[in-house]
Amino acid sequence: MFAWDMKTDVVLLCCGQSKRMGYPKMLLPYNYLENFFTHIVSVYASIQSEIYVVISKENYKQLSQYINIALLSDSHIHYIVNNQNEKDRMYSIFNGLKHCRNDYVFIQNIDNPFITKELLFNMINKCKERSYVKPVFNGKGGHPILLHSSIKNLILNSFPQNNFLLKDYLQYFNKIEISCNTEKITANINTIDDYNYYFKLSM
């Protein structure tokens, strides 16, 4: 089966307070036309993913002020408001996965917008049952990560009874790596210095 025949979901994590950045990371400029949020959503929309945005109440208010109402209400974009933002990243992942119905799920951070349609298709084509796929640059793991539904089901059946992080679940499954030729897939953009490093411009 080819990637364009396979249905996927994506859990897009947008709950952070962006304290170190001092500005909402989802609204950082990606280029002259897009911010991080709109770029990430457009790439996943191009492969017809169902998009589950796990977002804090405050971030949703900010997002609704800055993006087009048509995008905000797109039928393939679903907003899951996390009212317990003090809890960790795994709690947000869990809440996103509860809504996913397809066999393959991307976990996407808002602070790494460097995804392409080609990368996502390559990851889908490599993924197998009881496996996950991650891009790698010079031996360092990057983003996003693609989970087979067997991993999703284990998380849904055991969290939050345990205190596992995502990496704790992944150790029970086969890892498939895809080599990439750009350092950008390893980025975590948390500060203005990080942003300037990858974009070579100032806000």
Short mmCIF file of C-alpha atoms in Angstrom, two decimals, residues 53-154:
data_model
loop_
_atom_site.label_atom_id
_atom_site.label_comp_id
_atom_site.label_asym_id
_atom_site.label_seq_id
_atom_site.Cartn_x
_atom_site.Cartn_y
_atom_site.Cartn_z
CA VAL A 53 -4.88 20.13 17.96
CA VAL A 54 -4.38 19.72 21.71
CA ILE A 55 -4.30 23.29 22.96
CA SER A 56 -4.63 25.26 26.18
CA LYS A 57 -7.59 27.59 26.63
CA GLU A 58 -5.35 30.65 26.55
CA ASN A 59 -3.54 29.52 23.41
CA TYR A 60 -6.85 28.84 21.67
CA LYS A 61 -8.00 32.38 22.43
CA GLN A 62 -4.79 33.78 20.96
CA LEU A 63 -4.96 31.52 17.93
CA SER A 64 -8.54 32.51 17.14
CA GLN A 65 -7.48 36.17 16.99
CA TYR A 66 -4.70 35.63 14.47
CA ILE A 67 -5.75 32.98 11.98
CA ASN A 68 -8.42 32.87 9.31
CA ILE A 69 -11.83 31.79 10.59
CA ALA A 70 -12.13 29.31 7.69
CA LEU A 71 -9.01 27.51 8.92
CA LEU A 72 -10.18 27.62 12.51
CA SER A 73 -13.43 25.90 11.54
CA ASP A 74 -12.08 23.46 8.93
CA SER A 75 -13.87 20.12 9.29
CA HIS A 76 -10.58 18.19 9.27
CA ILE A 77 -9.09 20.21 12.13
CA HIS A 78 -10.33 19.29 15.60
CA TYR A 79 -9.49 21.35 18.70
CA ILE A 80 -9.11 19.59 22.03
CA VAL A 81 -8.85 22.14 24.81
CA ASN A 82 -6.63 20.95 27.64
CA ASN A 83 -8.02 22.40 30.85
CA GLN A 84 -5.21 20.86 32.91
CA ASN A 85 -2.28 22.57 31.29
CA GLU A 86 -0.16 22.08 34.40
CA LYS A 87 0.12 18.40 33.52
CA ASP A 88 2.97 17.12 31.36
CA ARG A 89 3.32 16.48 27.61
CA MET A 90 2.20 12.86 27.94
CA TYR A 91 -1.19 13.99 29.24
CA SER A 92 -1.68 16.08 26.09
CA ILE A 93 -0.61 13.19 23.87
CA PHE A 94 -3.08 10.91 25.65
CA ASN A 95 -5.92 13.37 25.18
CA GLY A 96 -5.14 13.68 21.48
CA LEU A 97 -4.85 9.95 20.90
CA LYS A 98 -8.29 9.34 22.43
CA HIS A 99 -9.81 10.95 19.34
CA CYS A 100 -7.68 9.28 16.67
CA ARG A 101 -9.29 6.55 14.57
CA ASN A 102 -6.75 5.72 11.87
CA ASP A 103 -3.97 3.11 11.94
CA TYR A 104 -1.14 5.64 11.86
CA VAL A 105 -0.73 8.69 14.08
CA PHE A 106 1.88 11.45 13.86
CA ILE A 107 2.93 13.19 17.08
CA GLN A 108 3.87 16.73 16.08
CA ASN A 109 5.29 19.49 18.28
CA ILE A 110 4.34 23.07 17.46
CA ASP A 111 7.96 24.18 17.95
CA ASN A 112 9.31 22.15 15.06
CA PRO A 113 7.65 23.33 11.84
CA PHE A 114 10.25 21.83 9.48
CA ILE A 115 8.09 19.15 7.93
CA THR A 116 7.43 18.45 4.29
CA LYS A 117 4.92 16.38 2.41
CA GLU A 118 7.78 14.22 1.13
CA LEU A 119 9.06 13.49 4.65
CA LEU A 120 5.60 12.50 5.87
CA PHE A 121 5.02 10.21 2.89
CA ASN A 122 8.41 8.56 3.42
CA MET A 123 7.56 7.92 7.05
CA ILE A 124 4.17 6.44 6.20
CA ASN A 125 5.70 4.13 3.59
CA LYS A 126 8.19 2.80 6.15
CA CYS A 127 5.81 2.26 9.07
CA LYS A 128 4.74 -1.29 9.93
CA GLU A 129 2.66 -3.01 12.56
CA ARG A 130 4.04 -2.73 16.09
CA SER A 131 6.52 -0.10 14.94
CA TYR A 132 7.20 3.60 14.99
CA VAL A 133 9.14 5.81 12.60
CA LYS A 134 11.32 8.80 13.36
CA PRO A 135 13.57 10.95 11.17
CA VAL A 136 17.25 11.08 12.06
CA PHE A 137 20.04 13.52 11.24
CA ASN A 138 23.64 12.41 11.95
CA GLY A 139 22.39 9.88 14.47
CA LYS A 140 20.18 12.35 16.35
CA GLY A 141 16.44 11.73 16.46
CA GLY A 142 14.10 14.35 15.09
CA HIS A 143 10.45 15.25 14.56
CA PRO A 144 7.72 14.27 14.01
CA ILE A 145 7.26 10.68 15.13
CA LEU A 146 4.81 8.28 13.50
CA LEU A 147 3.08 5.63 15.63
CA HIS A 148 1.32 2.48 14.52
CA SER A 149 -2.07 2.04 16.18
CA SER A 150 -0.70 -0.78 18.36
CA ILE A 151 1.31 1.86 20.26
CA LYS A 152 -1.68 4.16 20.46
CA ASN A 153 -3.80 1.35 21.89
CA LEU A 154 -1.23 0.48 24.54
#
